[in-house]
Amino acid sequence: MTYSEVIAKRMNQICREKQITLNKLATLSGVRQSTLDNIAKGNSKNPTLKTIHRIAVGLGMTVSDFLNFKEMNETVFENE
């Protein structure tokens, strides 16, 4: 698993839990929907910290909260 795959999984999971579409997250975060689509589909190989921060804020979270989950904490990541 790669960092980008874990970020995509987390973003998709939280959107499902909060019943937020990527279109709505784009509005809440100020991140383009095309960027969110690319992250969600795994096409974005290296989302920036700025983008992750904007996504987290759009979801009503801190970056720390957004990144604090099992896969991020327990995965041995491949070299990207």
mmCIF file of C-alpha atoms in Angstrom:
data_model
loop_
_atom_site.group_PDB
_atom_site.id
_atom_site.type_symbol
_atom_site.label_atom_id
_atom_site.label_comp_id
_atom_site.label_asym_id
_atom_site.label_seq_id
_atom_site.Cartn_x
_atom_site.Cartn_y
_atom_site.Cartn_z
ATOM 1 C CA MET A 1 0.000 0.000 0.000
ATOM 2 C CA THR A 2 1.197 3.529 -0.759
ATOM 3 C CA TYR A 3 0.670 6.827 1.055
ATOM 4 C CA SER A 4 -1.632 8.056 -1.698
ATOM 5 C CA GLU A 5 -3.770 4.905 -1.456
ATOM 6 C CA VAL A 6 -4.100 5.316 2.311
ATOM 7 C CA ILE A 7 -5.024 9.010 1.971
ATOM 8 C CA ALA A 8 -7.647 8.115 -0.658
ATOM 9 C CA LYS A 9 -9.071 5.370 1.541
ATOM 10 C CA ARG A 10 -9.309 7.706 4.534
ATOM 11 C CA MET A 11 -10.920 10.527 2.582
ATOM 12 C CA ASN A 12 -13.474 8.184 1.004
ATOM 13 C CA GLN A 13 -14.238 6.559 4.378
ATOM 14 C CA ILE A 14 -14.893 9.858 6.138
ATOM 15 C CA CYS A 15 -17.011 11.153 3.256
ATOM 16 C CA ARG A 16 -19.172 8.023 3.452
ATOM 17 C CA GLU A 17 -19.482 8.312 7.248
ATOM 18 C CA LYS A 18 -20.473 11.988 7.038
ATOM 19 C CA GLN A 19 -22.560 11.382 3.905
ATOM 20 C CA ILE A 20 -20.596 14.019 2.003
ATOM 21 C CA THR A 21 -20.057 13.769 -1.752
ATOM 22 C CA LEU A 22 -16.767 14.791 -3.314
ATOM 23 C CA ASN A 23 -18.631 17.702 -4.860
ATOM 24 C CA LYS A 24 -19.719 18.869 -1.387
ATOM 25 C CA LEU A 25 -16.193 18.306 -0.012
ATOM 26 C CA ALA A 26 -14.833 20.452 -2.831
ATOM 27 C CA THR A 27 -17.131 23.260 -1.724
ATOM 28 C CA LEU A 28 -16.263 22.812 1.964
ATOM 29 C CA SER A 29 -12.515 22.511 1.439
ATOM 30 C CA GLY A 30 -11.832 24.824 -1.476
ATOM 31 C CA VAL A 31 -10.075 21.955 -3.280
ATOM 32 C CA ARG A 32 -11.139 21.400 -6.882
ATOM 33 C CA GLN A 33 -13.452 18.460 -7.403
ATOM 34 C CA SER A 34 -11.129 17.153 -10.120
ATOM 35 C CA THR A 35 -8.284 17.069 -7.583
ATOM 36 C CA LEU A 36 -10.463 15.214 -5.073
ATOM 37 C CA ASP A 37 -11.572 12.786 -7.812
ATOM 38 C CA ASN A 38 -7.933 12.100 -8.677
ATOM 39 C CA ILE A 39 -7.077 11.465 -5.025
ATOM 40 C CA ALA A 40 -10.153 9.261 -4.520
ATOM 41 C CA LYS A 41 -9.367 7.163 -7.600
ATOM 42 C CA GLY A 42 -5.674 6.844 -6.766
ATOM 43 C CA ASN A 43 -4.580 8.900 -9.777
ATOM 44 C CA SER A 44 -2.899 11.520 -7.594
ATOM 45 C CA LYS A 45 0.328 9.917 -6.432
ATOM 46 C CA ASN A 46 1.463 12.644 -4.063
ATOM 47 C CA PRO A 47 -1.211 14.904 -2.555
ATOM 48 C CA THR A 48 0.480 17.875 -0.906
ATOM 49 C CA LEU A 49 0.245 18.677 2.773
ATOM 50 C CA LYS A 50 -1.616 21.867 1.821
ATOM 51 C CA THR A 51 -4.254 19.797 0.004
ATOM 52 C CA ILE A 52 -4.508 17.303 2.883
ATOM 53 C CA HIS A 53 -4.897 20.221 5.299
ATOM 54 C CA ARG A 54 -7.682 21.767 3.217
ATOM 55 C CA ILE A 55 -9.469 18.404 2.978
ATOM 56 C CA ALA A 56 -9.194 17.881 6.743
ATOM 57 C CA VAL A 57 -10.550 21.358 7.490
ATOM 58 C CA GLY A 58 -13.389 20.786 5.007
ATOM 59 C CA LEU A 59 -14.243 17.612 6.910
ATOM 60 C CA GLY A 60 -14.194 19.499 10.222
ATOM 61 C CA MET A 61 -10.966 17.838 11.390
ATOM 62 C CA THR A 62 -7.373 18.677 12.114
ATOM 63 C CA VAL A 63 -4.660 17.172 9.926
ATOM 64 C CA SER A 64 -3.627 15.135 12.957
ATOM 65 C CA ASP A 65 -7.142 13.693 13.296
ATOM 66 C CA PHE A 66 -7.344 13.020 9.568
ATOM 67 C CA LEU A 67 -4.058 11.092 9.566
ATOM 68 C CA ASN A 68 -4.622 9.236 12.842
ATOM 69 C CA PHE A 69 -6.109 5.917 11.739
ATOM 70 C CA LYS A 70 -5.083 2.279 11.665
ATOM 71 C CA GLU A 71 -3.797 2.016 8.102
ATOM 72 C CA MET A 72 -1.622 5.120 8.433
ATOM 73 C CA ASN A 73 -0.191 4.040 11.771
ATOM 74 C CA GLU A 74 0.360 0.336 11.064
ATOM 75 C CA THR A 75 1.226 0.086 7.358
ATOM 76 C CA VAL A 76 4.773 -0.425 6.142
ATOM 77 C CA PHE A 77 4.763 1.767 3.063
ATOM 78 C CA GLU A 78 6.341 0.952 -0.270
ATOM 79 C CA ASN A 79 8.861 3.319 -1.758
ATOM 80 C CA GLU A 80 7.001 5.669 -4.056
#
